[in-house]
Amino acid sequence: MGIRTSNTCDVVLEDCRIPASNLIGEEGKGFPIAMKTLDQARTWMGCVATGIAQRAMDEAIAYGKQRVQFGRPILKNQALKFKIADMAIKIETARQMVAYALTLMDRNLPHTKESAIAKCYASDIAMEVTSDAVQIFGGYGYSREYPVEKLLRDAKIFQIFEGTNEIQRIVIARNTIGRF
Ligand SMILES: Cc1cc2nc3c(=O)[nH]c(=O)nc-3n(C[C@H](O)[C@H](O)[C@H](O)COP(=O)(O)OP(=O)(O)OC[C@H]3O[C@@H](n4cnc5c(N)ncnc54)[C@H](O)[C@@H]3O)c2cc1C
């Protein structure tokens, strides 16, 4: 559906013996190591989702300024200006959240909750912003002539991989409420 430049495939390991000297980390600690890796990767996915949303807004602004309907550029309409304002609010909020999670990561501080929020929020708003960008392009937005349909398809996977956004909400709730 999207991220067509990323090659997705199965990795199959059969009858595969790994020498003990190749052990990464401590024996029996694989799951916590994997979870820590996810904490980092989720923040990075938040960066990419924010970037997709930013590009969608940039494209929508450029198009809205030059597309003339009923005698004036469509972006002169307050309804569309408000759509852009909402995009800007969401993108800036996602950027700040991602930056906060990255700062914690750089300082080796715990960031499980913050990285889950960054990934979850940035990917949710990327879907909203790319969908609104398609709307601003009207019928052309639905065609392959312009890039916004691609951005919408690319945004969707960020709600699914590195743990779905339902799983992020489980992580966020657990780190907010405690185990309950
Ligand atoms: C293009 C692409 C690239 C990918 N790249 C990678 C990769 O690099 N590495 C990797 O490991 N995986 C990768 N994945 C796999 C991806 O991480 C999984 O698809 C994802 O974890 C969801 O698992 P699933 O598809 O089995 O969905 P399921 O687990 O079957 O979930 C289906 C739906 O049910 C919901 N659900 C399931 N359990 C619960 C629950 N307990 N509470 C609430 N809701 C729940 C899910 O959130 C989801 O909405 C990739 C997938 C795609 C499509």
mmCIF file of C-alpha atoms and ligand atoms in Angstrom:
data_model
loop_
_atom_site.group_PDB
_atom_site.id
_atom_site.type_symbol
_atom_site.label_atom_id
_atom_site.label_comp_id
_atom_site.label_asym_id
_atom_site.label_seq_id
_atom_site.Cartn_x
_atom_site.Cartn_y
_atom_site.Cartn_z
ATOM 1 C CA MET A 1 0.000 0.000 0.000
ATOM 2 C CA GLY A 2 2.755 2.486 0.914
ATOM 3 C CA ILE A 3 6.466 2.901 1.753
ATOM 4 C CA ARG A 4 7.154 1.361 -1.657
ATOM 5 C CA THR A 5 10.883 2.147 -1.501
ATOM 6 C CA SER A 6 11.214 -0.035 1.626
ATOM 7 C CA ASN A 7 11.532 -3.705 0.773
ATOM 8 C CA THR A 8 9.412 -5.759 3.221
ATOM 9 C CA CYS A 9 10.015 -9.513 3.416
ATOM 10 C CA ASP A 10 10.066 -12.502 5.780
ATOM 11 C CA VAL A 11 13.316 -13.539 7.457
ATOM 12 C CA VAL A 12 13.395 -17.322 7.990
ATOM 13 C CA LEU A 13 16.048 -19.000 10.149
ATOM 14 C CA GLU A 14 16.036 -22.843 9.910
ATOM 15 C CA ASP A 15 18.405 -25.253 11.713
ATOM 16 C CA CYS A 16 20.525 -22.248 12.523
ATOM 17 C CA ARG A 17 23.180 -22.691 15.235
ATOM 18 C CA ILE A 18 24.670 -19.506 16.648
ATOM 19 C CA PRO A 19 28.002 -19.796 18.563
ATOM 20 C CA ALA A 20 27.729 -18.748 22.232
ATOM 21 C CA SER A 21 30.455 -16.154 21.558
ATOM 22 C CA ASN A 22 27.934 -14.301 19.349
ATOM 23 C CA LEU A 23 25.448 -13.788 22.196
ATOM 24 C CA ILE A 24 24.257 -10.193 22.345
ATOM 25 C CA GLY A 25 23.723 -9.052 25.921
ATOM 26 C CA GLU A 26 22.978 -11.386 28.791
ATOM 27 C CA GLU A 27 21.353 -14.835 28.489
ATOM 28 C CA GLY A 28 17.599 -14.730 29.251
ATOM 29 C CA LYS A 29 17.473 -10.933 28.881
ATOM 30 C CA GLY A 30 16.423 -10.901 25.205
ATOM 31 C CA PHE A 31 12.927 -9.538 25.800
ATOM 32 C CA PRO A 32 13.983 -6.473 27.854
ATOM 33 C CA ILE A 33 16.703 -5.760 25.230
ATOM 34 C CA ALA A 34 14.114 -5.984 22.438
ATOM 35 C CA MET A 35 11.798 -3.660 24.369
ATOM 36 C CA LYS A 36 14.585 -1.096 24.856
ATOM 37 C CA THR A 37 15.287 -1.215 21.121
ATOM 38 C CA LEU A 38 11.598 -0.510 20.484
ATOM 39 C CA ASP A 39 11.755 2.518 22.800
ATOM 40 C CA GLN A 40 14.381 4.011 20.489
ATOM 41 C CA ALA A 41 12.838 2.922 17.203
ATOM 42 C CA ARG A 42 9.423 4.310 18.166
ATOM 43 C CA THR A 43 10.892 7.766 18.657
ATOM 44 C CA TRP A 44 12.562 7.600 15.244
ATOM 45 C CA MET A 45 9.269 6.508 13.658
ATOM 46 C CA GLY A 46 7.697 9.565 15.301
ATOM 47 C CA CYS A 47 10.310 11.693 13.471
ATOM 48 C CA VAL A 48 9.440 10.167 10.090
ATOM 49 C CA ALA A 49 5.677 10.450 10.642
ATOM 50 C CA THR A 50 6.123 14.123 11.579
ATOM 51 C CA GLY A 51 8.148 14.629 8.388
ATOM 52 C CA ILE A 52 5.416 13.055 6.261
ATOM 53 C CA ALA A 53 2.833 15.373 7.848
ATOM 54 C CA GLN A 54 5.076 18.417 7.277
ATOM 55 C CA ARG A 55 5.517 17.553 3.591
ATOM 56 C CA ALA A 56 1.736 17.086 3.203
ATOM 57 C CA MET A 57 1.092 20.521 4.722
ATOM 58 C CA ASP A 58 3.781 22.153 2.524
ATOM 59 C CA GLU A 59 2.222 20.599 -0.576
ATOM 60 C CA ALA A 60 -1.281 21.694 0.484
ATOM 61 C CA ILE A 61 -0.154 25.295 1.057
ATOM 62 C CA ALA A 62 1.656 25.489 -2.307
ATOM 63 C CA TYR A 63 -1.334 24.034 -4.153
ATOM 64 C CA GLY A 64 -3.897 26.093 -2.253
ATOM 65 C CA LYS A 65 -2.101 29.323 -3.180
ATOM 66 C CA GLN A 66 -2.101 28.627 -6.906
ATOM 67 C CA ARG A 67 -5.408 26.784 -7.450
ATOM 68 C CA VAL A 68 -8.006 29.389 -8.465
ATOM 69 C CA GLN A 69 -11.730 28.629 -8.082
ATOM 70 C CA PHE A 70 -14.599 31.140 -8.144
ATOM 71 C CA GLY A 71 -12.135 33.924 -9.024
ATOM 72 C CA ARG A 72 -9.584 33.559 -6.232
ATOM 73 C CA PRO A 73 -6.996 31.127 -4.862
ATOM 74 C CA ILE A 74 -8.753 28.479 -2.757
ATOM 75 C CA LEU A 75 -6.459 29.231 0.210
ATOM 76 C CA LYS A 76 -8.070 32.688 0.507
ATOM 77 C CA ASN A 77 -11.056 30.840 2.042
ATOM 78 C CA GLN A 78 -10.974 30.894 5.832
ATOM 79 C CA ALA A 79 -12.268 27.300 5.979
ATOM 80 C CA LEU A 80 -9.074 26.120 4.273
ATOM 81 C CA LYS A 81 -6.837 28.486 6.266
ATOM 82 C CA PHE A 82 -8.245 26.913 9.444
ATOM 83 C CA LYS A 83 -7.462 23.452 8.059
ATOM 84 C CA ILE A 84 -3.844 24.579 7.567
ATOM 85 C CA ALA A 85 -3.813 26.077 11.081
ATOM 86 C CA ASP A 86 -4.990 22.747 12.532
ATOM 87 C CA MET A 87 -2.274 20.944 10.541
ATOM 88 C CA ALA A 88 0.357 23.346 11.925
ATOM 89 C CA ILE A 89 -0.874 22.828 15.520
ATOM 90 C CA LYS A 90 -0.670 19.053 15.144
ATOM 91 C CA ILE A 91 2.722 19.019 13.396
ATOM 92 C CA GLU A 92 4.324 21.427 15.869
ATOM 93 C CA THR A 93 2.956 19.427 18.824
ATOM 94 C CA ALA A 94 4.273 16.163 17.326
ATOM 95 C CA ARG A 95 7.672 17.778 16.666
ATOM 96 C CA GLN A 96 7.954 18.973 20.279
ATOM 97 C CA MET A 97 6.950 15.540 21.633
ATOM 98 C CA VAL A 98 9.457 13.751 19.404
ATOM 99 C CA ALA A 99 12.189 16.219 20.406
ATOM 100 C CA TYR A 100 11.411 15.613 24.100
ATOM 101 C CA ALA A 101 11.631 11.815 23.693
ATOM 102 C CA LEU A 102 14.907 12.187 21.757
ATOM 103 C CA THR A 103 16.343 14.433 24.480
ATOM 104 C CA LEU A 104 15.541 11.811 27.152
ATOM 105 C CA MET A 105 17.108 9.115 24.941
ATOM 106 C CA ASP A 106 20.279 11.196 24.414
ATOM 107 C CA ARG A 107 20.584 11.603 28.182
ATOM 108 C CA ASN A 108 20.110 7.866 28.808
ATOM 109 C CA LEU A 109 16.953 8.582 30.833
ATOM 110 C CA PRO A 110 13.886 6.284 30.765
ATOM 111 C CA HIS A 111 11.663 7.171 27.800
ATOM 112 C CA THR A 112 9.293 4.215 27.300
ATOM 113 C CA LYS A 113 6.147 6.310 27.786
ATOM 114 C CA GLU A 114 7.474 9.345 25.912
ATOM 115 C CA SER A 115 8.594 7.322 22.871
ATOM 116 C CA ALA A 116 5.200 5.554 22.767
ATOM 117 C CA ILE A 117 3.412 8.932 22.903
ATOM 118 C CA ALA A 118 5.718 10.383 20.221
ATOM 119 C CA LYS A 119 5.147 7.450 17.830
ATOM 120 C CA CYS A 120 1.428 7.181 18.523
ATOM 121 C CA TYR A 121 0.637 10.897 18.330
ATOM 122 C CA ALA A 122 2.872 11.639 15.322
ATOM 123 C CA SER A 123 1.427 8.732 13.319
ATOM 124 C CA ASP A 124 -2.182 9.573 14.233
ATOM 125 C CA ILE A 125 -1.737 13.209 13.181
ATOM 126 C CA ALA A 126 0.174 12.148 10.034
ATOM 127 C CA MET A 127 -2.967 10.252 8.974
ATOM 128 C CA GLU A 128 -5.181 13.255 9.756
ATOM 129 C CA VAL A 129 -2.904 15.802 8.060
ATOM 130 C CA THR A 130 -2.326 13.741 4.899
ATOM 131 C CA SER A 131 -6.076 13.095 4.625
ATOM 132 C CA ASP A 132 -6.795 16.828 4.982
ATOM 133 C CA ALA A 133 -4.092 17.560 2.394
ATOM 134 C CA VAL A 134 -5.844 15.238 -0.077
ATOM 135 C CA GLN A 135 -9.060 17.141 0.714
ATOM 136 C CA ILE A 136 -7.432 20.509 -0.075
ATOM 137 C CA PHE A 137 -6.277 19.126 -3.437
ATOM 138 C CA GLY A 138 -9.883 18.079 -4.185
ATOM 139 C CA GLY A 139 -10.186 15.536 -7.008
ATOM 140 C CA TYR A 140 -6.525 15.956 -7.961
ATOM 141 C CA GLY A 141 -5.596 14.848 -4.437
ATOM 142 C CA TYR A 142 -7.089 11.446 -5.171
ATOM 143 C CA SER A 143 -5.005 11.027 -8.320
ATOM 144 C CA ARG A 144 -1.389 9.979 -8.750
ATOM 145 C CA GLU A 145 -0.603 13.283 -10.517
ATOM 146 C CA TYR A 146 0.197 14.884 -7.147
ATOM 147 C CA PRO A 147 2.183 13.450 -4.208
ATOM 148 C CA VAL A 148 -0.440 13.735 -1.436
ATOM 149 C CA GLU A 149 -2.115 10.374 -2.128
ATOM 150 C CA LYS A 150 1.318 8.733 -1.709
ATOM 151 C CA LEU A 151 1.880 10.574 1.579
ATOM 152 C CA LEU A 152 -1.499 9.301 2.840
ATOM 153 C CA ARG A 153 -0.560 5.702 1.914
ATOM 154 C CA ASP A 154 2.886 6.093 3.490
ATOM 155 C CA ALA A 155 1.466 7.580 6.722
ATOM 156 C CA LYS A 156 -0.822 4.600 7.417
ATOM 157 C CA ILE A 157 1.912 2.086 8.222
ATOM 158 C CA PHE A 158 3.207 4.278 11.056
ATOM 159 C CA GLN A 159 0.011 3.483 13.003
ATOM 160 C CA ILE A 160 0.741 -0.234 12.514
ATOM 161 C CA PHE A 161 4.441 -1.086 12.768
ATOM 162 C CA GLU A 162 6.857 -0.804 15.718
ATOM 163 C CA GLY A 163 3.830 -1.874 17.775
ATOM 164 C CA THR A 164 0.358 -0.821 16.655
ATOM 165 C CA ASN A 165 -1.097 2.342 18.148
ATOM 166 C CA GLU A 166 -3.412 0.170 20.254
ATOM 167 C CA ILE A 167 -0.290 -1.418 21.757
ATOM 168 C CA GLN A 168 1.233 2.077 22.282
ATOM 169 C CA ARG A 169 -1.888 3.005 24.250
ATOM 170 C CA ILE A 170 -1.435 -0.110 26.407
ATOM 171 C CA VAL A 171 2.195 0.969 27.053
ATOM 172 C CA ILE A 172 1.173 4.571 27.792
ATOM 173 C CA ALA A 173 -1.669 3.505 30.106
ATOM 174 C CA ARG A 174 0.605 1.071 31.982
ATOM 175 C CA ASN A 175 3.241 3.778 32.430
ATOM 176 C CA THR A 176 0.619 6.283 33.559
ATOM 177 C CA ILE A 177 -1.617 4.171 35.805
ATOM 178 C CA GLY A 178 0.885 1.483 36.775
ATOM 179 C CA ARG A 179 0.140 -2.245 36.428
ATOM 180 C CA PHE A 180 -3.554 -2.604 37.378
HETATM 181 C C1 LIG B 1 5.104 -2.683 5.564
HETATM 182 C C2 LIG B 1 5.312 -3.375 6.885
HETATM 183 C C3 LIG B 1 6.560 -3.366 7.458
HETATM 184 C C4 LIG B 1 6.780 -4.015 8.659
HETATM 185 N N1 LIG B 1 8.034 -3.990 9.180
HETATM 186 C C5 LIG B 1 8.285 -4.697 10.290
HETATM 187 C C6 LIG B 1 9.612 -4.782 10.834
HETATM 188 O O1 LIG B 1 10.527 -4.177 10.299
HETATM 189 N N2 LIG B 1 9.812 -5.524 11.939
HETATM 190 C C7 LIG B 1 8.788 -6.180 12.552
HETATM 191 O O2 LIG B 1 9.029 -6.847 13.559
HETATM 192 N N3 LIG B 1 7.534 -6.121 12.081
HETATM 193 C C8 LIG B 1 7.255 -5.400 10.972
HETATM 194 N N4 LIG B 1 5.986 -5.351 10.496
HETATM 195 C C9 LIG B 1 4.948 -6.131 11.184
HETATM 196 C C10 LIG B 1 4.161 -5.253 12.111
HETATM 197 O O3 LIG B 1 4.964 -4.885 13.174
HETATM 198 C C11 LIG B 1 2.911 -6.028 12.540
HETATM 199 O O4 LIG B 1 2.037 -6.057 11.444
HETATM 200 C C12 LIG B 1 2.277 -5.375 13.764
HETATM 201 O O5 LIG B 1 3.062 -5.598 14.911
HETATM 202 C C13 LIG B 1 0.867 -5.884 14.040
HETATM 203 O O6 LIG B 1 0.835 -7.290 14.150
HETATM 204 P P1 LIG B 1 -0.207 -8.120 13.278
HETATM 205 O O7 LIG B 1 -0.125 -7.645 11.862
HETATM 206 O O8 LIG B 1 0.023 -9.537 13.556
HETATM 207 O O9 LIG B 1 -1.630 -7.631 13.830
HETATM 208 P P2 LIG B 1 -2.484 -8.295 14.990
HETATM 209 O O10 LIG B 1 -1.616 -8.557 16.184
HETATM 210 O O11 LIG B 1 -3.263 -9.414 14.418
HETATM 211 O O12 LIG B 1 -3.451 -7.090 15.351
HETATM 212 C C14 LIG B 1 -4.578 -6.757 14.526
HETATM 213 C C15 LIG B 1 -5.318 -5.608 15.173
HETATM 214 O O13 LIG B 1 -5.731 -5.968 16.508
HETATM 215 C C16 LIG B 1 -5.198 -5.067 17.452
HETATM 216 N N5 LIG B 1 -4.834 -5.757 18.692
HETATM 217 C C17 LIG B 1 -4.149 -6.917 18.812
HETATM 218 N N6 LIG B 1 -3.958 -7.214 20.114
HETATM 219 C C18 LIG B 1 -4.543 -6.228 20.833
HETATM 220 C C19 LIG B 1 -4.683 -5.953 22.236
HETATM 221 N N7 LIG B 1 -4.163 -6.770 23.162
HETATM 222 N N8 LIG B 1 -5.356 -4.843 22.609
HETATM 223 C C20 LIG B 1 -5.867 -4.008 21.653
HETATM 224 N N9 LIG B 1 -5.758 -4.190 20.333
HETATM 225 C C21 LIG B 1 -5.096 -5.278 19.929
HETATM 226 C C22 LIG B 1 -3.970 -4.473 16.785
HETATM 227 O O14 LIG B 1 -3.610 -3.225 17.356
HETATM 228 C C23 LIG B 1 -4.425 -4.375 15.336
HETATM 229 O O15 LIG B 1 -5.196 -3.203 15.169
HETATM 230 C C24 LIG B 1 5.720 -4.681 9.312
HETATM 231 C C25 LIG B 1 4.446 -4.678 8.735
HETATM 232 C C26 LIG B 1 4.236 -4.056 7.541
HETATM 233 C C27 LIG B 1 2.862 -4.073 6.939
#
